[in-house]
Amino acid sequence: MVRFSEYMNGQKLLPIIQTGCPETGVAITQAMHAAGIDLVEVVLRHDSSIAVLEAIKSAMPNLKVGAGTIIDTPILKDALNAGADYIVTPAVTPKLLDALVQSGVPVLPGVSNTSDIALAYQAGFREMKLFPANLAGGINFLNGVKSVFRECQFCPTGGINGDNFTDFLALQNVFAVGGTWVVDQKQVESKNWQAITDACKVVL
């Protein structure tokens, strides 16, 4: 099983693209790529999210484009059929974990408590997304589980922002952080793509 951190190739930010407009999704991704981002996550939270993922992959075929918000096997199948390079989930179930193991692509399963971590661990995963990180205990939780799940590394997402991302990245069991804070909606509306590029550079 591919370690997700290796798949990210040293990238410390898992940037989340959340839009229902394919053209906007491509523009945001291009702005991120200009900062040095080579891997992005498109969250499937809109009816047209699959179209956004396909548009980004078509416009930037050398970029790693993953699908997030995968909550069940039908959505997983749709994402894989659309060409998702990797999968991110907000949560785990035994059935979903089985499908993820068999998906044939890198996976970052989402966990929010010790039971979730144990489930993902038993399925063979050693790197996971802590979500929502701020409500799941954040830094205190991650410090609390590091001696119990010694092989596990995390990518906290949810509540991560420009003020606290460095605190999370300083933890021994954190390999990256995820979030949408680098994409300010006002900048998107004004098509200030340079601002998104600059925000990504701060993290990288």
Coordinates of N, CA and C in Angstrom, one line a residue:
M1 N 0.8 -1.2 0.0 CA 0.0 0.0 0.0 C 0.9 1.3 0.0
V2 N 0.6 2.2 -0.9 CA 1.4 3.4 -1.0 C 1.2 4.3 0.1
R3 N 2.3 4.8 0.8 CA 2.1 5.8 1.8 C 1.7 7.1 1.2
F4 N 0.7 7.7 1.8 CA 0.2 8.9 1.2 C 1.2 10.1 1.2
S5 N 2.0 10.1 2.2 CA 3.0 11.1 2.3 C 4.1 11.0 1.2
E6 N 4.4 9.8 0.8 CA 5.3 9.6 -0.3 C 4.6 10.0 -1.6
Y7 N 3.3 9.8 -1.7 CA 2.6 10.2 -2.9 C 2.6 11.7 -3.1
M8 N 2.5 12.4 -1.9 CA 2.5 13.8 -1.9 C 3.9 14.4 -2.3
N9 N 4.9 13.5 -2.2 CA 6.3 13.9 -2.6 C 6.8 15.2 -1.8
G10 N 6.6 15.2 -0.5 CA 7.1 16.3 0.3 C 6.2 17.5 0.4
Q11 N 5.1 17.5 -0.4 CA 4.1 18.7 -0.3 C 3.4 18.6 1.1
K12 N 3.5 19.8 1.8 CA 3.0 19.8 3.1 C 1.5 20.3 3.2
L13 N 1.0 20.7 2.1 CA -0.4 21.2 2.0 C -1.2 20.3 1.1
L14 N -2.3 19.9 1.6 CA -3.3 19.2 0.8 C -4.4 20.2 0.5
P15 N -4.3 20.9 -0.6 CA -5.2 22.0 -0.9 C -6.6 21.5 -1.4
I16 N -7.6 22.0 -0.8 CA -9.0 21.5 -1.1 C -9.7 22.5 -2.1
I17 N -10.2 22.0 -3.2 CA -10.9 22.8 -4.1 C -12.4 22.5 -4.0
Q18 N -13.1 23.5 -3.7 CA -14.6 23.4 -3.4 C -15.4 24.3 -4.2
T19 N -15.7 23.9 -5.4 CA -16.5 24.7 -6.3 C -17.4 23.8 -7.2
G20 N -18.5 24.3 -7.7 CA -19.3 23.6 -8.6 C -19.1 24.0 -10.0
C21 N -18.2 24.9 -10.2 CA -17.9 25.4 -11.6 C -16.6 24.9 -12.1
P22 N -16.7 24.1 -13.2 CA -15.4 23.6 -13.8 C -14.4 24.6 -14.1
E23 N -14.8 25.7 -14.8 CA -13.9 26.7 -15.2 C -13.2 27.4 -14.0
T24 N -14.0 27.6 -12.9 CA -13.4 28.2 -11.7 C -12.4 27.2 -11.0
G25 N -12.8 25.9 -11.1 CA -11.9 24.9 -10.5 C -10.6 24.8 -11.2
V26 N -10.6 24.9 -12.5 CA -9.4 24.9 -13.3 C -8.5 26.2 -13.0
A27 N -9.1 27.3 -12.9 CA -8.4 28.6 -12.6 C -7.8 28.5 -11.2
I28 N -8.5 28.0 -10.2 CA -7.9 27.9 -8.9 C -6.7 26.9 -8.9
T29 N -6.9 25.8 -9.6 CA -5.8 24.8 -9.6 C -4.6 25.4 -10.3
Q30 N -4.8 26.1 -11.4 CA -3.7 26.7 -12.1 C -2.9 27.7 -11.2
A31 N -3.7 28.5 -10.4 CA -3.1 29.4 -9.4 C -2.3 28.7 -8.4
M32 N -2.8 27.5 -7.9 CA -2.1 26.7 -6.9 C -0.8 26.1 -7.5
H33 N -0.9 25.7 -8.8 CA 0.2 25.0 -9.4 C 1.3 26.1 -9.6
A34 N 1.0 27.3 -9.9 CA 2.0 28.4 -10.0 C 2.8 28.6 -8.8
A35 N 2.3 28.1 -7.6 CA 3.0 28.2 -6.4 C 3.9 27.0 -6.1
G36 N 3.7 26.0 -6.9 CA 4.5 24.8 -6.7 C 3.7 23.6 -6.3
I37 N 2.3 23.7 -6.3 CA 1.4 22.6 -5.9 C 1.3 21.6 -7.0
D38 N 1.5 20.4 -6.7 CA 1.4 19.3 -7.8 C 0.3 18.3 -7.5
L39 N -0.4 18.5 -6.4 CA -1.5 17.6 -6.0 C -2.6 18.4 -5.3
V40 N -3.8 18.2 -5.8 CA -5.0 18.9 -5.3 C -6.1 17.9 -5.0
E41 N -7.0 18.3 -4.1 CA -8.2 17.5 -3.8 C -9.4 18.2 -4.2
V42 N -10.3 17.6 -5.0 CA -11.6 18.2 -5.3 C -12.6 17.5 -4.5
V43 N -13.3 18.3 -3.6 CA -14.3 17.7 -2.7 C -15.6 17.5 -3.5
L44 N -16.2 16.4 -3.4 CA -17.5 16.1 -4.1 C -18.7 16.5 -3.3
R45 N -18.9 17.8 -3.3 CA -20.0 18.4 -2.5 C -21.0 19.1 -3.3
H46 N -20.8 19.1 -4.6 CA -21.8 19.7 -5.5 C -22.2 18.6 -6.6
D47 N -23.4 18.8 -7.2 CA -23.8 17.9 -8.2 C -22.8 17.9 -9.4
S48 N -22.1 19.0 -9.6 CA -21.2 19.1 -10.7 C -19.8 18.9 -10.3
S49 N -19.5 18.4 -9.1 CA -18.1 18.2 -8.7 C -17.3 17.3 -9.5
I50 N -18.0 16.2 -10.0 CA -17.3 15.3 -10.9 C -16.8 16.0 -12.2
A51 N -17.7 16.9 -12.7 CA -17.3 17.6 -13.9 C -16.1 18.5 -13.6
V52 N -16.0 19.1 -12.4 CA -14.9 19.9 -12.0 C -13.6 19.1 -12.0
L53 N -13.7 17.9 -11.4 CA -12.5 17.0 -11.3 C -12.1 16.7 -12.8
E54 N -13.0 16.3 -13.6 CA -12.7 15.9 -15.0 C -12.1 17.1 -15.8
A55 N -12.6 18.3 -15.5 CA -12.1 19.5 -16.2 C -10.6 19.8 -15.8
I56 N -10.3 19.6 -14.5 CA -9.0 19.9 -14.0 C -8.0 18.9 -14.6
K57 N -8.4 17.6 -14.6 CA -7.6 16.6 -15.2 C -7.3 16.8 -16.7
S58 N -8.3 17.3 -17.4 CA -8.2 17.5 -18.8 C -7.2 18.7 -19.0
A59 N -7.4 19.7 -18.2 CA -6.6 20.9 -18.4 C -5.1 20.8 -17.9
M60 N -4.9 19.9 -16.9 CA -3.6 19.7 -16.3 C -3.3 18.3 -16.1
P61 N -3.1 17.5 -17.2 CA -3.0 16.1 -17.1 C -1.8 15.6 -16.3
N62 N -0.8 16.4 -16.0 CA 0.4 16.0 -15.2 C 0.2 16.2 -13.7
L63 N -0.9 16.8 -13.4 CA -1.2 17.1 -12.0 C -1.9 15.9 -11.3
K64 N -1.7 15.7 -10.0 CA -2.4 14.6 -9.3 C -3.6 15.2 -8.8
V65 N -4.8 14.7 -9.2 CA -6.1 15.3 -8.9 C -6.9 14.2 -8.2
G66 N -7.2 14.4 -6.9 CA -7.9 13.4 -6.1 C -9.3 13.8 -5.8
A67 N -10.1 12.9 -5.4 CA -11.5 13.2 -5.0 C -11.7 13.0 -3.5
G68 N -12.3 14.0 -2.9 CA -12.6 14.0 -1.5 C -14.1 13.9 -1.2
T69 N -14.5 13.8 0.1 CA -15.8 13.6 0.5 C -16.4 12.3 -0.1
I70 N -15.6 11.2 -0.1 CA -16.1 9.9 -0.5 C -16.6 9.2 0.7
I71 N -18.0 9.1 0.7 CA -18.6 8.5 1.9 C -19.2 7.2 1.7
D72 N -19.3 6.7 0.5 CA -19.8 5.3 0.3 C -19.3 4.8 -1.0
T73 N -19.6 3.5 -1.3 CA -19.0 2.8 -2.5 C -19.5 3.4 -3.8
P74 N -20.8 3.8 -3.9 CA -21.2 4.4 -5.2 C -20.5 5.7 -5.6
I75 N -20.2 6.5 -4.6 CA -19.5 7.7 -4.8 C -18.0 7.4 -5.1
L76 N -17.5 6.4 -4.5 CA -16.1 6.0 -4.8 C -16.0 5.5 -6.2
K77 N -17.0 4.7 -6.7 CA -17.0 4.2 -8.0 C -17.1 5.4 -9.0
D78 N -17.9 6.4 -8.7 CA -18.0 7.6 -9.6 C -16.7 8.3 -9.7
A79 N -16.0 8.5 -8.6 CA -14.8 9.2 -8.6 C -13.7 8.4 -9.4
L80 N -13.6 7.1 -9.2 CA -12.7 6.3 -9.9 C -12.9 6.3 -11.4
N81 N -14.2 6.3 -11.8 CA -14.6 6.3 -13.2 C -14.2 7.7 -13.8
A82 N -14.2 8.7 -13.0 CA -13.9 10.0 -13.5 C -12.4 10.3 -13.6
G83 N -11.6 9.3 -13.1 CA -10.2 9.4 -13.3 C -9.5 9.9 -12.1
A84 N -10.1 9.9 -10.9 CA -9.5 10.4 -9.7 C -8.1 9.7 -9.4
D85 N -7.1 10.4 -9.2 CA -5.8 9.8 -9.0 C -5.6 9.2 -7.6
Y86 N -6.4 9.7 -6.7 CA -6.4 9.3 -5.3 C -7.7 9.6 -4.6
I87 N -7.9 9.0 -3.4 CA -9.2 9.2 -2.7 C -9.0 9.6 -1.3
V88 N -9.8 10.6 -0.9 CA -9.8 11.0 0.5 C -11.2 10.9 1.1
T89 N -11.4 10.4 2.3 CA -12.7 10.2 2.9 C -12.8 11.1 4.1
P90 N -14.0 11.4 4.5 CA -14.2 12.2 5.8 C -14.4 11.2 7.0
A91 N -14.7 10.0 6.7 CA -14.9 9.0 7.7 C -14.7 7.6 7.2
V92 N -14.8 6.6 8.1 CA -14.6 5.2 7.6 C -15.6 4.3 8.2
T93 N -15.9 3.3 7.4 CA -16.8 2.1 7.9 C -16.1 0.9 7.4
P94 N -16.4 -0.3 8.0 CA -15.7 -1.5 7.5 C -16.0 -1.7 6.0
K95 N -17.2 -1.5 5.5 CA -17.5 -1.7 4.1 C -16.7 -0.8 3.2
L96 N -16.7 0.5 3.6 CA -15.9 1.5 2.8 C -14.5 1.2 2.8
L97 N -13.9 0.8 3.9 CA -12.5 0.5 4.0 C -12.1 -0.7 3.1
D98 N -13.0 -1.7 3.1 CA -12.8 -2.8 2.1 C -12.7 -2.3 0.7
A99 N -13.6 -1.5 0.3 CA -13.6 -0.9 -1.0 C -12.4 -0.1 -1.3
L100 N -12.0 0.7 -0.3 CA -10.8 1.6 -0.5 C -9.5 0.8 -0.7
V101 N -9.4 -0.3 0.1 CA -8.2 -1.2 -0.1 C -8.1 -1.8 -1.5
Q102 N -9.3 -2.1 -2.1 CA -9.4 -2.7 -3.4 C -9.4 -1.6 -4.5
S103 N -9.4 -0.3 -4.2 CA -9.6 0.7 -5.2 C -8.4 0.8 -6.2
G104 N -7.2 0.4 -5.8 CA -6.1 0.5 -6.7 C -5.4 1.8 -6.8
V105 N -5.8 2.8 -6.0 CA -5.2 4.1 -6.0 C -4.9 4.5 -4.5
P106 N -4.0 5.4 -4.3 CA -3.6 5.9 -3.0 C -4.9 6.4 -2.3
V107 N -5.0 6.2 -1.0 CA -6.1 6.5 -0.2 C -5.7 7.2 1.1
L108 N -6.4 8.3 1.5 CA -6.2 8.9 2.8 C -7.6 8.8 3.5
P109 N -7.8 7.8 4.4 CA -9.0 7.6 5.1 C -9.2 8.6 6.2
G110 N -10.4 9.1 6.4 CA -10.7 10.1 7.4 C -11.1 9.4 8.8
V111 N -10.5 10.0 9.8 CA -10.8 9.5 11.2 C -11.1 10.6 12.1
S112 N -11.8 10.4 13.2 CA -12.1 11.5 14.1 C -12.0 11.0 15.6
N113 N -11.7 9.7 15.8 CA -11.5 9.2 17.2 C -10.6 7.9 17.1
T114 N -10.4 7.4 18.3 CA -9.5 6.2 18.4 C -10.1 5.0 17.7
S115 N -11.4 4.8 17.8 CA -12.0 3.7 17.2 C -11.8 3.7 15.7
D116 N -12.0 4.9 15.1 CA -11.8 5.1 13.6 C -10.3 4.7 13.3
I117 N -9.4 5.2 14.1 CA -8.0 5.0 13.8 C -7.7 3.5 13.8
A118 N -8.3 2.8 14.8 CA -8.1 1.3 14.9 C -8.6 0.6 13.7
L119 N -9.8 1.0 13.2 CA -10.4 0.4 12.1 C -9.5 0.6 10.8
A120 N -9.1 1.8 10.6 CA -8.2 2.1 9.5 C -6.9 1.4 9.6
Y121 N -6.3 1.3 10.8 CA -5.1 0.6 11.1 C -5.2 -0.9 10.7
Q122 N -6.3 -1.5 11.1 CA -6.5 -2.9 10.9 C -6.7 -3.2 9.4
A123 N -7.2 -2.2 8.7 CA -7.3 -2.3 7.2 C -6.0 -2.1 6.5
G124 N -4.9 -1.7 7.2 CA -3.6 -1.6 6.6 C -3.1 -0.2 6.4
F125 N -3.9 0.8 6.8 CA -3.6 2.2 6.6 C -2.7 2.7 7.8
R126 N -1.7 3.4 7.5 CA -0.9 4.0 8.5 C -0.8 5.5 8.5
E127 N -1.4 6.1 7.4 CA -1.6 7.5 7.3 C -3.0 7.9 7.1
M128 N -3.5 8.8 7.8 CA -5.0 9.1 7.8 C -5.2 10.6 7.9
K129 N -6.4 11.0 7.6 CA -6.9 12.4 7.7 C -7.6 12.5 9.0
L130 N -7.2 13.5 9.9 CA -8.0 13.8 11.1 C -9.0 14.8 10.7
F131 N -10.3 14.5 10.8 CA -11.4 15.4 10.4 C -12.7 15.2 11.2
P132 N -13.3 16.3 11.6 CA -12.8 17.7 11.5 C -11.8 17.9 12.7
A133 N -10.6 18.3 12.3 CA -9.5 18.4 13.3 C -9.8 19.2 14.5
N134 N -10.4 20.4 14.3 CA -10.7 21.3 15.4 C -11.7 20.7 16.4
L135 N -12.7 20.0 15.8 CA -13.7 19.4 16.7 C -13.3 18.1 17.3
A136 N -12.4 17.4 16.6 CA -11.9 16.1 17.1 C -10.8 16.2 18.1
G137 N -10.5 17.4 18.5 CA -9.4 17.5 19.6 C -8.2 18.2 19.2
G138 N -8.0 18.3 17.8 CA -6.9 19.1 17.3 C -5.5 18.6 17.8
I139 N -4.7 19.6 18.2 CA -3.3 19.3 18.6 C -3.3 18.4 19.9
N140 N -4.2 18.7 20.8 CA -4.2 17.9 22.0 C -4.5 16.4 21.7
F141 N -5.5 16.2 20.8 CA -5.8 14.8 20.4 C -4.6 14.1 19.7
L142 N -4.0 14.8 18.8 CA -2.8 14.2 18.1 C -1.7 13.9 19.1
N143 N -1.5 14.8 20.0 CA -0.4 14.5 21.0 C -0.8 13.3 21.9
G144 N -2.1 13.2 22.1 CA -2.6 12.1 23.0 C -2.5 10.7 22.4
V145 N -2.6 10.6 21.1 CA -2.6 9.3 20.4 C -1.3 8.9 19.9
K146 N -0.3 9.8 19.9 CA 1.0 9.5 19.3 C 1.7 8.3 19.9
S147 N 1.6 8.1 21.2 CA 2.2 7.0 21.9 C 1.5 5.7 21.8
V148 N 0.2 5.8 21.5 CA -0.6 4.6 21.3 C -0.6 4.1 19.9
F149 N -0.8 5.0 18.9 CA -0.7 4.6 17.5 C 0.6 5.1 17.0
R150 N 1.7 4.5 17.4 CA 3.0 5.0 17.1 C 3.4 4.9 15.6
E151 N 2.8 4.1 14.8 CA 3.1 4.0 13.4 C 2.2 5.0 12.6
C152 N 1.3 5.6 13.2 CA 0.3 6.4 12.4 C 0.7 7.8 12.3
Q153 N 0.5 8.4 11.1 CA 0.8 9.8 10.8 C -0.6 10.4 10.3
F154 N -0.7 11.7 10.4 CA -2.0 12.3 10.2 C -1.9 13.6 9.3
C155 N -2.9 13.8 8.6 CA -3.1 15.1 7.8 C -4.4 15.7 8.4
P156 N -4.3 16.6 9.4 CA -5.4 17.2 10.0 C -6.1 18.2 9.0
T157 N -7.4 18.1 8.9 CA -8.2 19.0 8.0 C -9.5 19.4 8.8
G158 N -9.9 20.6 8.6 CA -11.1 21.1 9.3 C -10.7 22.0 10.4
G159 N -10.8 23.3 10.2 CA -10.4 24.2 11.2 C -8.9 24.6 11.1
I160 N -8.2 24.1 10.1 CA -6.8 24.5 9.9 C -6.8 25.8 9.1
N161 N -6.0 26.8 9.5 CA -6.0 28.1 8.8 C -4.6 28.7 8.9
G162 N -4.5 29.9 8.4 CA -3.2 30.6 8.3 C -2.6 30.9 9.6
D163 N -3.4 30.9 10.7 CA -2.8 31.2 12.0 C -2.3 29.9 12.7
N164 N -2.8 28.8 12.4 CA -2.5 27.6 13.2 C -1.8 26.5 12.4
F165 N -1.6 26.6 11.1 CA -1.1 25.4 10.3 C 0.3 25.1 10.7
T166 N 1.1 26.1 11.1 CA 2.5 25.8 11.5 C 2.5 25.0 12.8
D167 N 1.6 25.2 13.7 CA 1.5 24.5 15.0 C 1.2 23.0 14.7
F168 N 0.4 22.7 13.7 CA 0.0 21.3 13.4 C 1.2 20.7 12.7
L169 N 1.8 21.4 11.8 CA 3.0 20.8 11.1 C 4.2 20.5 12.0
A170 N 4.2 21.2 13.1 CA 5.3 21.0 14.0 C 5.2 19.7 14.8
L171 N 4.0 19.0 14.8 CA 3.8 17.8 15.5 C 4.5 16.6 14.8
Q172 N 5.0 15.7 15.6 CA 5.8 14.6 15.1 C 4.9 13.6 14.3
N173 N 3.6 13.5 14.6 CA 2.8 12.6 13.8 C 1.9 13.3 12.8
V174 N 2.3 14.4 12.3 CA 1.6 15.2 11.2 C 2.5 15.3 10.0
F175 N 2.1 14.8 8.9 CA 2.9 14.9 7.7 C 2.5 16.0 6.7
A176 N 1.3 16.5 6.9 CA 0.7 17.5 6.1 C -0.5 18.1 6.7
V177 N -1.0 19.2 6.2 CA -2.3 19.8 6.7 C -3.2 20.0 5.4
G178 N -4.5 19.9 5.6 CA -5.4 20.2 4.5 C -6.3 21.3 4.9
G179 N -6.9 22.0 3.8 CA -7.8 23.0 4.1 C -8.1 23.9 2.9
T180 N -9.1 24.8 3.1 CA -9.5 25.7 2.0 C -9.1 27.1 2.2
W181 N -8.4 27.4 3.3 CA -8.1 28.8 3.7 C -7.2 29.5 2.6
V182 N -6.5 28.7 1.8 CA -5.6 29.4 0.8 C -6.5 29.9 -0.3
V183 N -7.8 29.5 -0.4 CA -8.6 30.0 -1.5 C -9.7 30.9 -0.8
D184 N -9.4 32.1 -0.8 CA -10.4 33.1 -0.3 C -11.5 33.4 -1.3
Q185 N -12.7 33.2 -0.9 CA -13.8 33.3 -1.8 C -13.9 34.7 -2.5
K186 N -13.5 35.7 -1.7 CA -13.6 37.1 -2.3 C -12.6 37.2 -3.5
Q187 N -11.4 36.5 -3.3 CA -10.4 36.5 -4.3 C -10.9 35.8 -5.6
V188 N -11.6 34.7 -5.3 CA -12.2 33.9 -6.4 C -13.2 34.7 -7.2
E189 N -14.1 35.4 -6.5 CA -15.1 36.2 -7.1 C -14.5 37.4 -7.9
S190 N -13.4 37.9 -7.5 CA -12.7 39.0 -8.2 C -11.7 38.5 -9.2
K191 N -11.5 37.1 -9.2 CA -10.6 36.5 -10.1 C -9.1 36.9 -9.8
N192 N -8.8 37.1 -8.6 CA -7.5 37.5 -8.1 C -6.7 36.2 -7.9
W193 N -6.3 35.6 -9.0 CA -5.7 34.3 -8.9 C -4.3 34.4 -8.2
Q194 N -3.6 35.5 -8.4 CA -2.3 35.7 -7.8 C -2.4 35.6 -6.3
A195 N -3.5 36.1 -5.7 CA -3.6 36.0 -4.2 C -3.6 34.6 -3.8
I196 N -4.2 33.7 -4.5 CA -4.3 32.3 -4.2 C -2.9 31.7 -4.3
T197 N -2.2 32.1 -5.4 CA -0.8 31.6 -5.6 C 0.1 32.0 -4.4
D198 N -0.1 33.3 -4.0 CA 0.7 33.8 -2.8 C 0.4 33.1 -1.5
A199 N -0.9 32.8 -1.3 CA -1.3 32.1 -0.1 C -0.7 30.7 0.0
C200 N -0.7 30.1 -1.1 CA -0.1 28.7 -1.2 C 1.4 28.8 -0.9
K201 N 2.1 29.8 -1.4 CA 3.5 29.9 -1.2 C 3.9 30.0 0.2
V202 N 3.0 30.7 1.0 CA 3.3 30.8 2.4 C 3.4 29.5 3.1
V203 N 2.5 28.5 2.7 CA 2.5 27.2 3.3 C 3.7 26.4 2.8
L204 N 4.0 26.5 1.6 CA 5.1 25.7 1.0 C 6.5 26.2 1.4

